mmCIF file of C-alpha atoms and ligand atoms in Angstrom:
data_model
loop_
_atom_site.group_PDB
_atom_site.id
_atom_site.type_symbol
_atom_site.label_atom_id
_atom_site.label_comp_id
_atom_site.label_asym_id
_atom_site.label_seq_id
_atom_site.Cartn_x
_atom_site.Cartn_y
_atom_site.Cartn_z
ATOM 1 C CA MET A 1 -15.143 -69.110 49.292
ATOM 2 C CA HIS A 2 -17.948 -67.910 50.089
ATOM 3 C CA TRP A 3 -19.723 -64.625 49.362
ATOM 4 C CA ASP A 4 -22.635 -63.296 51.765
ATOM 5 C CA PHE A 5 -23.822 -60.823 48.801
ATOM 6 C CA GLN A 6 -26.619 -60.335 50.507
ATOM 7 C CA GLN A 7 -24.223 -58.573 52.447
ATOM 8 C CA LEU A 8 -22.797 -56.584 49.778
ATOM 9 C CA GLN A 9 -25.352 -55.780 48.636
ATOM 10 C CA ASP A 10 -26.664 -53.836 51.952
ATOM 11 C CA ALA A 11 -22.936 -52.543 52.483
ATOM 12 C CA ALA A 12 -23.006 -50.684 48.708
ATOM 13 C CA ARG A 13 -26.150 -49.714 49.248
ATOM 14 C CA GLN A 14 -25.239 -47.917 52.378
ATOM 15 C CA GLU A 15 -21.708 -47.051 51.274
ATOM 16 C CA ILE A 16 -23.398 -45.243 48.201
ATOM 17 C CA GLU A 17 -24.900 -42.710 51.475
ATOM 18 C CA SER A 18 -22.358 -41.208 51.953
ATOM 19 C CA VAL A 19 -20.727 -40.120 48.119
ATOM 20 C CA THR A 20 -21.408 -36.734 47.911
ATOM 21 C CA ASP A 21 -19.114 -35.110 44.751
ATOM 22 C CA ALA A 22 -17.690 -36.353 41.190
ATOM 23 C CA HIS A 23 -14.496 -37.410 44.039
ATOM 24 C CA SER A 24 -16.218 -40.068 45.718
ATOM 25 C CA LEU A 25 -18.488 -41.414 43.315
ATOM 26 C CA GLU A 26 -14.893 -42.436 41.268
ATOM 27 C CA SER A 27 -13.564 -44.228 44.599
ATOM 28 C CA PHE A 28 -16.953 -46.029 44.905
ATOM 29 C CA ARG A 29 -16.938 -47.237 40.496
ATOM 30 C CA LEU A 30 -13.563 -48.281 41.419
ATOM 31 C CA LYS A 31 -13.788 -49.823 44.508
ATOM 32 C CA TYR A 32 -16.516 -52.270 43.244
ATOM 33 C CA LEU A 33 -16.130 -52.288 39.321
ATOM 34 C CA GLY A 34 -12.466 -51.186 38.845
ATOM 35 C CA LYS A 35 -10.245 -54.183 37.660
ATOM 36 C CA LYS A 36 -9.456 -54.806 40.754
ATOM 37 C CA GLY A 37 -12.010 -53.965 42.442
ATOM 38 C CA LEU A 38 -15.264 -56.439 44.438
ATOM 39 C CA VAL A 39 -16.829 -57.983 41.280
ATOM 40 C CA ALA A 40 -13.778 -58.652 39.957
ATOM 41 C CA ASP A 41 -12.622 -60.576 43.299
ATOM 42 C CA ILE A 42 -15.477 -62.509 43.270
ATOM 43 C CA PHE A 43 -15.263 -63.718 39.358
ATOM 44 C CA LEU A 44 -11.990 -64.864 40.496
ATOM 45 C CA SER A 45 -13.072 -66.603 42.638
ATOM 46 C CA LEU A 46 -14.745 -68.772 40.347
ATOM 47 C CA ALA A 47 -11.594 -70.688 39.844
ATOM 48 C CA SER A 48 -11.357 -72.493 42.552
ATOM 49 C CA ALA A 49 -15.013 -73.167 42.770
ATOM 50 C CA SER A 50 -17.030 -76.136 43.111
ATOM 51 C CA ALA A 51 -19.038 -76.976 40.396
ATOM 52 C CA ALA A 52 -22.517 -76.837 42.546
ATOM 53 C CA GLU A 53 -21.060 -72.889 43.991
ATOM 54 C CA LYS A 54 -20.196 -71.955 40.284
ATOM 55 C CA GLY A 55 -23.650 -70.863 39.975
ATOM 56 C CA ALA A 56 -24.528 -68.902 42.435
ATOM 57 C CA ILE A 57 -21.385 -67.093 42.515
ATOM 58 C CA GLY A 58 -22.072 -66.139 38.963
ATOM 59 C CA LYS A 59 -25.277 -64.907 39.559
ATOM 60 C CA GLY A 60 -24.288 -63.121 43.054
ATOM 61 C CA ALA A 61 -21.863 -61.231 41.133
ATOM 62 C CA ASN A 62 -23.991 -60.095 38.050
ATOM 63 C CA ASP A 63 -26.519 -58.875 40.359
ATOM 64 C CA LEU A 64 -24.110 -57.095 42.455
ATOM 65 C CA ARG A 65 -22.895 -56.059 39.300
ATOM 66 C CA HIS A 66 -26.340 -54.675 38.207
ATOM 67 C CA LEU A 67 -27.110 -52.868 41.601
ATOM 68 C CA VAL A 68 -23.572 -51.125 42.153
ATOM 69 C CA THR A 69 -24.456 -49.618 38.656
ATOM 70 C CA ALA A 70 -27.804 -48.699 39.389
ATOM 71 C CA LEU A 71 -26.912 -46.742 42.711
ATOM 72 C CA ILE A 72 -23.782 -45.149 40.259
ATOM 73 C CA THR A 73 -25.765 -43.561 37.718
ATOM 74 C CA ASP A 74 -28.590 -42.565 40.506
ATOM 75 C CA LYS A 75 -25.775 -40.836 41.970
ATOM 76 C CA GLN A 76 -24.302 -39.205 39.093
ATOM 77 C CA LYS A 77 -27.508 -37.210 38.310
ATOM 78 C CA LYS A 78 -27.356 -36.143 42.141
ATOM 79 C CA VAL A 79 -24.088 -34.823 42.127
ATOM 80 C CA SER A 80 -23.679 -33.530 38.431
ATOM 81 C CA SER A 81 -27.228 -31.546 39.329
ATOM 82 C CA GLN A 82 -24.973 -29.634 42.093
ATOM 83 C CA GLN A 83 -21.943 -29.049 39.952
ATOM 84 C CA ARG A 84 -23.995 -26.734 37.728
ATOM 85 C CA PRO A 85 -22.558 -23.107 36.419
ATOM 86 C CA GLY A 86 -25.100 -21.448 38.901
ATOM 87 C CA SER A 87 -24.741 -23.570 41.809
ATOM 88 C CA HIS A 88 -21.082 -22.927 42.314
ATOM 89 C CA ARG A 89 -20.137 -19.418 44.610
ATOM 90 C CA ILE A 90 -18.883 -16.357 41.901
ATOM 91 C CA ASP A 91 -15.398 -14.873 42.792
ATOM 92 C CA VAL A 92 -16.582 -11.589 42.740
ATOM 93 C CA THR A 93 -12.510 -10.534 42.882
ATOM 94 C CA MET A 94 -11.719 -12.134 39.436
ATOM 95 C CA PRO A 95 -11.048 -9.823 37.034
ATOM 96 C CA GLY A 96 -14.117 -10.591 34.190
ATOM 97 C CA ALA A 97 -13.444 -10.623 30.312
ATOM 98 C CA VAL A 98 -13.180 -7.655 28.709
ATOM 99 C CA PRO A 99 -14.531 -7.172 25.374
ATOM 100 C CA ASN A 100 -13.217 -5.654 22.463
ATOM 101 C CA LEU A 101 -15.371 -2.235 22.009
ATOM 102 C CA GLY A 102 -14.973 -1.551 17.883
ATOM 103 C CA HIS A 103 -14.792 2.431 16.755
ATOM 104 C CA ARG A 104 -15.152 4.148 13.491
ATOM 105 C CA HIS A 105 -12.449 3.876 10.932
ATOM 106 C CA ILE A 106 -10.372 6.119 9.957
ATOM 107 C CA LEU A 107 -11.701 7.273 6.724
ATOM 108 C CA THR A 108 -15.420 7.648 8.641
ATOM 109 C CA GLN A 109 -13.249 9.362 10.981
ATOM 110 C CA THR A 110 -11.414 11.896 8.942
ATOM 111 C CA THR A 111 -14.588 12.558 6.216
ATOM 112 C CA GLU A 112 -16.525 13.354 9.952
ATOM 113 C CA GLU A 113 -14.018 15.560 11.067
ATOM 114 C CA ILE A 114 -14.034 16.708 7.402
ATOM 115 C CA CYS A 115 -17.668 18.233 7.040
ATOM 116 C CA GLN A 116 -17.250 19.121 10.718
ATOM 117 C CA VAL A 117 -14.696 22.330 9.398
ATOM 118 C CA PHE A 118 -16.847 23.096 6.423
ATOM 119 C CA GLU A 119 -20.266 22.778 8.371
ATOM 120 C CA LYS A 120 -18.954 25.147 11.144
ATOM 121 C CA LEU A 121 -18.359 27.467 8.355
ATOM 122 C CA GLY A 122 -22.185 27.563 7.442
ATOM 123 C CA PHE A 123 -21.889 23.994 4.873
ATOM 124 C CA VAL A 124 -24.557 22.131 4.442
ATOM 125 C CA LEU A 125 -24.522 18.537 4.243
ATOM 126 C CA GLU A 126 -25.746 15.755 0.764
ATOM 127 C CA GLU A 127 -25.702 13.132 -0.120
ATOM 128 C CA GLY A 128 -25.908 11.327 -3.691
ATOM 129 C CA PRO A 129 -26.112 7.771 -5.189
ATOM 130 C CA GLU A 130 -23.506 5.595 -5.752
ATOM 131 C CA VAL A 131 -24.717 4.434 -8.534
ATOM 132 C CA GLU A 132 -25.310 7.046 -11.481
ATOM 133 C CA THR A 133 -26.539 8.139 -14.829
ATOM 134 C CA GLU A 134 -23.613 8.912 -17.321
ATOM 135 C CA PHE A 135 -25.819 12.568 -17.371
ATOM 136 C CA ASN A 136 -24.947 13.641 -13.831
ATOM 137 C CA ASN A 137 -21.651 12.039 -13.640
ATOM 138 C CA PHE A 138 -20.631 13.581 -17.285
ATOM 139 C CA THR A 139 -22.663 15.343 -20.043
ATOM 140 C CA GLY A 140 -24.584 17.613 -16.659
ATOM 141 C CA LEU A 141 -20.831 18.511 -15.525
ATOM 142 C CA ASN A 142 -19.639 19.645 -19.868
ATOM 143 C CA ILE A 143 -17.724 16.588 -20.013
ATOM 144 C CA PRO A 144 -18.352 15.536 -23.955
ATOM 145 C CA ILE A 145 -19.169 12.399 -25.145
ATOM 146 C CA ASP A 146 -15.816 11.590 -26.797
ATOM 147 C CA HIS A 147 -13.880 13.142 -23.305
ATOM 148 C CA PRO A 148 -11.255 9.991 -22.687
ATOM 149 C CA SER A 149 -12.514 9.513 -18.919
ATOM 150 C CA ARG A 150 -16.190 8.419 -19.864
ATOM 151 C CA ASP A 151 -14.318 4.511 -22.045
ATOM 152 C CA ALA A 152 -15.024 2.386 -20.242
ATOM 153 C CA PHE A 153 -11.303 1.658 -18.760
ATOM 154 C CA ASP A 154 -11.431 4.704 -16.907
ATOM 155 C CA THR A 155 -15.001 4.312 -15.277
ATOM 156 C CA PHE A 156 -17.239 0.870 -13.793
ATOM 157 C CA TYR A 157 -20.281 0.388 -15.875
ATOM 158 C CA LEU A 158 -23.066 -1.820 -15.304
ATOM 159 C CA GLN A 159 -25.172 -3.502 -16.932
ATOM 160 C CA ALA A 160 -27.988 -2.045 -16.316
ATOM 161 C CA SER A 161 -29.941 0.418 -18.517
ATOM 162 C CA ASP A 162 -30.588 3.707 -17.935
ATOM 163 C CA LEU A 163 -34.468 4.029 -17.904
ATOM 164 C CA THR A 164 -34.145 8.219 -18.196
ATOM 165 C CA ALA A 165 -31.915 7.886 -21.342
ATOM 166 C CA LYS A 166 -32.212 5.427 -24.048
ATOM 167 C CA GLY A 167 -29.426 2.882 -25.420
ATOM 168 C CA ARG A 168 -27.365 4.736 -21.807
ATOM 169 C CA LYS A 169 -25.996 2.433 -18.914
ATOM 170 C CA LEU A 170 -25.692 3.191 -15.374
ATOM 171 C CA LEU A 171 -22.569 3.725 -14.116
ATOM 172 C CA LEU A 172 -20.431 3.343 -10.670
ATOM 173 C CA ARG A 173 -20.033 7.568 -9.913
ATOM 174 C CA SER A 174 -16.146 7.767 -10.544
ATOM 175 C CA HIS A 175 -16.812 11.613 -8.823
ATOM 176 C CA THR A 176 -18.701 13.050 -6.182
ATOM 177 C CA SER A 177 -19.357 15.859 -8.756
ATOM 178 C CA PRO A 178 -22.724 14.315 -9.649
ATOM 179 C CA GLY A 179 -23.534 15.876 -6.263
ATOM 180 C CA GLN A 180 -23.367 19.186 -8.154
ATOM 181 C CA VAL A 181 -25.651 18.535 -10.854
ATOM 182 C CA ARG A 182 -28.290 16.974 -8.397
ATOM 183 C CA VAL A 183 -28.065 19.891 -6.099
ATOM 184 C CA MET A 184 -28.476 22.460 -8.320
ATOM 185 C CA THR A 185 -31.335 21.233 -10.505
ATOM 186 C CA ALA A 186 -33.097 20.948 -7.325
ATOM 187 C CA HIS A 187 -32.382 24.172 -5.225
ATOM 188 C CA LYS A 188 -31.929 27.842 -5.933
ATOM 189 C CA PRO A 189 -28.777 29.598 -4.737
ATOM 190 C CA PRO A 190 -27.698 31.010 -2.156
ATOM 191 C CA LEU A 191 -26.339 27.528 -1.355
ATOM 192 C CA ALA A 192 -23.212 26.067 0.196
ATOM 193 C CA VAL A 193 -23.056 21.696 0.720
ATOM 194 C CA ILE A 194 -20.665 19.763 1.292
ATOM 195 C CA ILE A 195 -20.847 15.909 -0.283
ATOM 196 C CA PRO A 196 -19.070 12.967 1.227
ATOM 197 C CA GLY A 197 -19.419 9.676 -0.266
ATOM 198 C CA ARG A 198 -16.792 6.218 -2.000
ATOM 199 C CA VAL A 199 -15.741 7.214 -5.700
ATOM 200 C CA TYR A 200 -14.981 3.964 -8.151
ATOM 201 C CA ARG A 201 -12.221 3.886 -11.024
ATOM 202 C CA PRO A 202 -10.516 1.354 -12.683
ATOM 203 C CA ASP A 203 -7.394 2.614 -12.007
ATOM 204 C CA ALA A 204 -4.632 0.081 -11.290
ATOM 205 C CA VAL A 205 -3.824 -0.358 -7.731
ATOM 206 C CA ASP A 206 -0.681 0.754 -6.623
ATOM 207 C CA ALA A 207 0.540 2.456 -2.220
ATOM 208 C CA SER A 208 -0.932 5.954 -3.715
ATOM 209 C CA HIS A 209 -4.303 4.728 -5.831
ATOM 210 C CA SER A 210 -7.012 2.300 -5.910
ATOM 211 C CA PHE A 211 -10.088 1.483 -7.219
ATOM 212 C CA MET A 212 -12.455 2.542 -5.040
ATOM 213 C CA PHE A 213 -11.641 5.583 -2.723
ATOM 214 C CA HIS A 214 -13.560 8.490 -0.713
ATOM 215 C CA GLN A 215 -13.965 11.622 -1.509
ATOM 216 C CA ILE A 216 -15.867 14.999 0.056
ATOM 217 C CA GLU A 217 -17.293 17.844 -2.783
ATOM 218 C CA GLY A 218 -18.289 21.007 -1.699
ATOM 219 C CA LEU A 219 -20.012 23.495 -3.613
ATOM 220 C CA LEU A 220 -20.799 27.446 -2.892
ATOM 221 C CA VAL A 221 -23.206 29.204 -5.610
ATOM 222 C CA ASP A 222 -24.107 32.833 -5.060
ATOM 223 C CA LYS A 223 -24.137 36.238 -6.344
ATOM 224 C CA ASN A 224 -20.054 38.119 -6.408
ATOM 225 C CA ILE A 225 -18.729 34.624 -5.020
ATOM 226 C CA LYS A 226 -14.912 35.413 -6.716
ATOM 227 C CA PHE A 227 -11.674 32.563 -6.703
ATOM 228 C CA SER A 228 -10.196 34.426 -3.665
ATOM 229 C CA ASP A 229 -13.424 33.171 -2.073
ATOM 230 C CA LEU A 230 -12.169 29.626 -3.303
ATOM 231 C CA LYS A 231 -8.078 30.372 -2.368
ATOM 232 C CA GLY A 232 -9.495 31.750 1.368
ATOM 233 C CA LEU A 233 -11.985 28.590 1.856
ATOM 234 C CA LEU A 234 -9.419 26.298 1.385
ATOM 235 C CA THR A 235 -7.006 27.973 2.754
ATOM 236 C CA GLU A 236 -8.709 28.202 6.115
ATOM 237 C CA PHE A 237 -9.591 24.982 5.511
ATOM 238 C CA CYS A 238 -6.205 23.625 5.446
ATOM 239 C CA ARG A 239 -5.007 25.457 8.228
ATOM 240 C CA ARG A 240 -7.429 24.075 10.521
ATOM 241 C CA PHE A 241 -6.913 20.769 9.055
ATOM 242 C CA PHE A 242 -3.478 20.009 9.172
ATOM 243 C CA GLY A 243 -2.363 22.878 11.595
ATOM 244 C CA PRO A 244 -1.133 26.993 10.345
ATOM 245 C CA SER A 245 1.971 25.965 9.791
ATOM 246 C CA VAL A 246 0.764 23.183 6.402
ATOM 247 C CA LYS A 247 2.651 23.885 3.661
ATOM 248 C CA MET A 248 0.178 24.290 0.169
ATOM 249 C CA ARG A 249 -0.068 25.366 -3.007
ATOM 250 C CA PHE A 250 -2.560 26.249 -5.930
ATOM 251 C CA ARG A 251 -1.558 24.681 -9.317
ATOM 252 C CA PRO A 252 -3.072 25.684 -12.185
ATOM 253 C CA HIS A 253 -4.878 23.106 -13.621
ATOM 254 C CA TYR A 254 -8.094 21.856 -16.298
ATOM 255 C CA PHE A 255 -11.767 20.138 -15.345
ATOM 256 C CA PRO A 256 -14.403 20.940 -18.123
ATOM 257 C CA PHE A 257 -16.860 21.594 -14.993
ATOM 258 C CA THR A 258 -14.799 24.313 -13.592
ATOM 259 C CA GLU A 259 -13.014 27.676 -15.028
ATOM 260 C CA PRO A 260 -10.473 28.679 -13.836
ATOM 261 C CA SER A 261 -9.217 24.937 -12.146
ATOM 262 C CA ALA A 262 -6.313 24.623 -9.649
ATOM 263 C CA GLU A 263 -5.617 21.417 -7.921
ATOM 264 C CA VAL A 264 -4.138 21.861 -4.272
ATOM 265 C CA ASP A 265 -0.657 19.885 -3.034
ATOM 266 C CA ILE A 266 -0.196 19.608 0.550
ATOM 267 C CA ALA A 267 4.138 19.216 0.743
ATOM 268 C CA ALA A 268 4.629 15.567 1.908
ATOM 269 C CA ASP A 269 6.646 15.197 4.808
ATOM 270 C CA ILE A 270 5.657 11.501 5.318
ATOM 271 C CA PHE A 271 8.043 11.203 2.073
ATOM 272 C CA LYS A 272 10.734 12.828 2.970
ATOM 273 C CA GLY A 273 13.629 10.267 2.258
ATOM 274 C CA THR A 274 12.046 8.262 -0.691
ATOM 275 C CA SER A 275 11.690 8.409 -4.216
ATOM 276 C CA ARG A 276 7.852 9.849 -3.912
ATOM 277 C CA LYS A 277 7.551 13.422 -5.294
ATOM 278 C CA PRO A 278 7.868 15.952 -1.307
ATOM 279 C CA TRP A 279 3.649 17.323 -2.655
ATOM 280 C CA LEU A 280 0.782 14.899 -2.753
ATOM 281 C CA GLU A 281 -2.141 16.021 -4.265
ATOM 282 C CA ILE A 282 -5.636 16.568 -2.407
ATOM 283 C CA LEU A 283 -8.606 18.513 -4.291
ATOM 284 C CA GLY A 284 -8.875 19.232 -7.609
ATOM 285 C CA CYS A 285 -11.522 23.069 -7.559
ATOM 286 C CA GLY A 286 -11.896 26.297 -9.696
ATOM 287 C CA MET A 287 -14.893 28.590 -10.420
ATOM 288 C CA VAL A 288 -18.354 26.596 -11.665
ATOM 289 C CA ASN A 289 -18.531 26.383 -15.369
ATOM 290 C CA PRO A 290 -21.372 28.892 -16.428
ATOM 291 C CA LYS A 291 -22.171 25.490 -18.339
ATOM 292 C CA VAL A 292 -23.174 23.266 -15.404
ATOM 293 C CA PHE A 293 -25.370 26.482 -14.208
ATOM 294 C CA ALA A 294 -27.214 26.600 -17.964
ATOM 295 C CA VAL A 295 -27.731 22.620 -17.120
ATOM 296 C CA ALA A 296 -29.332 23.849 -13.892
ATOM 297 C CA GLY A 297 -31.488 26.080 -15.314
ATOM 298 C CA TYR A 298 -29.819 28.884 -13.219
ATOM 299 C CA PRO A 299 -30.308 32.108 -15.516
ATOM 300 C CA PRO A 300 -27.454 33.162 -16.894
ATOM 301 C CA GLY A 301 -24.708 36.395 -15.615
ATOM 302 C CA ILE A 302 -26.294 36.063 -12.134
ATOM 303 C CA TYR A 303 -24.669 33.703 -10.166
ATOM 304 C CA THR A 304 -21.011 32.656 -9.836
ATOM 305 C CA GLY A 305 -19.561 29.730 -7.491
ATOM 306 C CA LEU A 306 -16.734 27.510 -6.351
ATOM 307 C CA ALA A 307 -16.409 23.826 -6.259
ATOM 308 C CA PHE A 308 -13.909 21.560 -5.134
ATOM 309 C CA GLY A 309 -13.490 17.928 -4.625
ATOM 310 C CA MET A 310 -11.525 16.380 -2.124
ATOM 311 C CA GLY A 311 -9.348 12.370 -1.677
ATOM 312 C CA VAL A 312 -10.482 12.064 1.941
ATOM 313 C CA GLU A 313 -7.674 8.857 1.957
ATOM 314 C CA ARG A 314 -5.069 11.749 0.786
ATOM 315 C CA MET A 315 -5.920 13.561 3.581
ATOM 316 C CA ALA A 316 -5.550 10.935 6.226
ATOM 317 C CA MET A 317 -2.226 9.930 5.035
ATOM 318 C CA LEU A 318 -1.096 13.100 4.904
ATOM 319 C CA ARG A 319 -2.239 13.710 8.675
ATOM 320 C CA HIS A 320 -1.127 10.262 9.993
ATOM 321 C CA GLY A 321 1.889 9.580 8.363
ATOM 322 C CA ILE A 322 0.455 6.837 6.294
ATOM 323 C CA ARG A 323 2.529 6.162 3.475
ATOM 324 C CA ASP A 324 -0.474 3.550 1.549
ATOM 325 C CA ILE A 325 -3.169 3.591 1.295
ATOM 326 C CA ARG A 326 -4.332 0.065 1.127
ATOM 327 C CA MET A 327 -3.501 0.106 4.737
ATOM 328 C CA PHE A 328 -7.032 1.635 5.073
ATOM 329 C CA TYR A 329 -9.068 -1.341 3.179
ATOM 330 C CA GLU A 330 -7.172 -4.798 4.462
ATOM 331 C CA ASN A 331 -8.525 -4.273 8.319
ATOM 332 C CA ASP A 332 -6.194 -5.175 10.072
ATOM 333 C CA VAL A 333 -7.062 -4.375 13.312
ATOM 334 C CA ARG A 334 -3.253 -3.174 14.228
ATOM 335 C CA PHE A 335 -3.064 -0.823 12.035
ATOM 336 C CA LEU A 336 -6.943 0.081 12.746
ATOM 337 C CA ASN A 337 -6.417 -0.203 16.198
ATOM 338 C CA GLN A 338 -3.834 3.149 15.933
ATOM 339 C CA PHE A 339 -6.580 5.829 15.421
HETATM 340 N N1 LIG B 1 -14.036 15.533 -9.241
HETATM 341 C C1 LIG B 1 -13.216 15.992 -9.765
HETATM 342 C C2 LIG B 1 -11.555 15.280 -9.651
HETATM 343 O O1 LIG B 1 -12.465 14.199 -9.122
HETATM 344 C C3 LIG B 1 -11.954 17.246 -8.597
HETATM 345 C C4 LIG B 1 -12.846 18.335 -9.013
HETATM 346 C C5 LIG B 1 -13.794 18.662 -7.864
HETATM 347 C C6 LIG B 1 -12.992 19.734 -9.329
HETATM 348 C C7 LIG B 1 -15.262 20.170 -8.275
HETATM 349 C C8 LIG B 1 -13.385 20.669 -9.578
HETATM 350 C C9 LIG B 1 -14.085 20.872 -8.737
HETATM 351 O O2 LIG B 1 -10.663 14.811 -9.762
#
C-alpha cells in the first residue's frame, strides 16, 4: 500500500484549524491516534509491505504521530484557556450558595437578657477573672479556712501559686461572689453591680450539674437596704424574665457571706410527668454580712446591702423547657439552631 505522507501531514495541519473545542479535539485525536486511527492503520499495513518499503512507512507513521501529538498539545492550551471560569457566561438567575450564618449561643443570649433587666433597674455591669485567689473566692467572703467547699474536692486548684499570699495556690472561681470582694474593695457605696461569668466546680456531671457553668452575681449596697428590697427586686426580675404568672418561692438557706440568706426556686413545669422535683433552684441570695463590709474597709453600722448569685443554665432551662444541662455544651447545631 502506498501512503502519501506529505499529503497526510498537510491534511492534519489543515484539519486542526477547524478544531475549536474539547469535543472536536477528541474526535481529531481518535481519527489519527485512536486504536482504529490512521497511524494504527499505517502500522498495520507494514505486514503486507515489501522489505524495501518498510523503512519509509515506519518513519512516515512515526513522523505523522509526532506531528499530530504536537498539534493536539498546542490546541489543548487554546481550548482550555477558553474554558477558564471567567470566560463562561454567568447565569444570573441561578440560586446562590447561602452561607451558614452563626448566632449567639443560647447561654450568651440568656446572660445578656438577664443583665439587661438589671441594667434597666440601674445596675452596672462588671467582670472579674476566672482565675482567682483563695482570699477573694473564700476568705474575703467569710468562708472559714476549714469550710468543706475549700477542699480540693469542691474546688479546682491550679498549680500556680498566689503571689499575694504565701503558700496559697490560685484556683478557678467556684462562684461569681469573689466579684463582690473586688467591687467593694475598689468602690465606695452607693453601688449596684451585676457580674456575669463562668464558674467551675468538680461536681459529678448529671442532667442539672456540670463542672463548668455560668452565674450572674448581683450586689447592691447603700444606706437602708432591707430584706424586703431583696425580695421585691428578685420578684420583679423573675416576673420580667419569666412573665407575670411565674411561680417562685424564697426558701431560707445559709451562706457565710450573707445574713440572713435564702434560695429562690421556680416552679419547674418542664419536669411535669418526670421523677424530677417540681421546683428548680435558680439562685442564692441574702443581706451582705457585715464581716464582708469590714473586709472592704467600710465603716461599721452605716451600710446595708443585698446580694444574689443566679445560675444562667437553670434560667435558660426553665425558660425554654430544656431538661438536660449537658445540651448547652455539646454544640449540636440541631439544638443550638432552635434558639
Ligand atoms: N455564691 C453563692 C453560690 O454560688 C450564691 C450567692 C451569691 C448567695 C450571693 C448569696 C449571695 O451558691
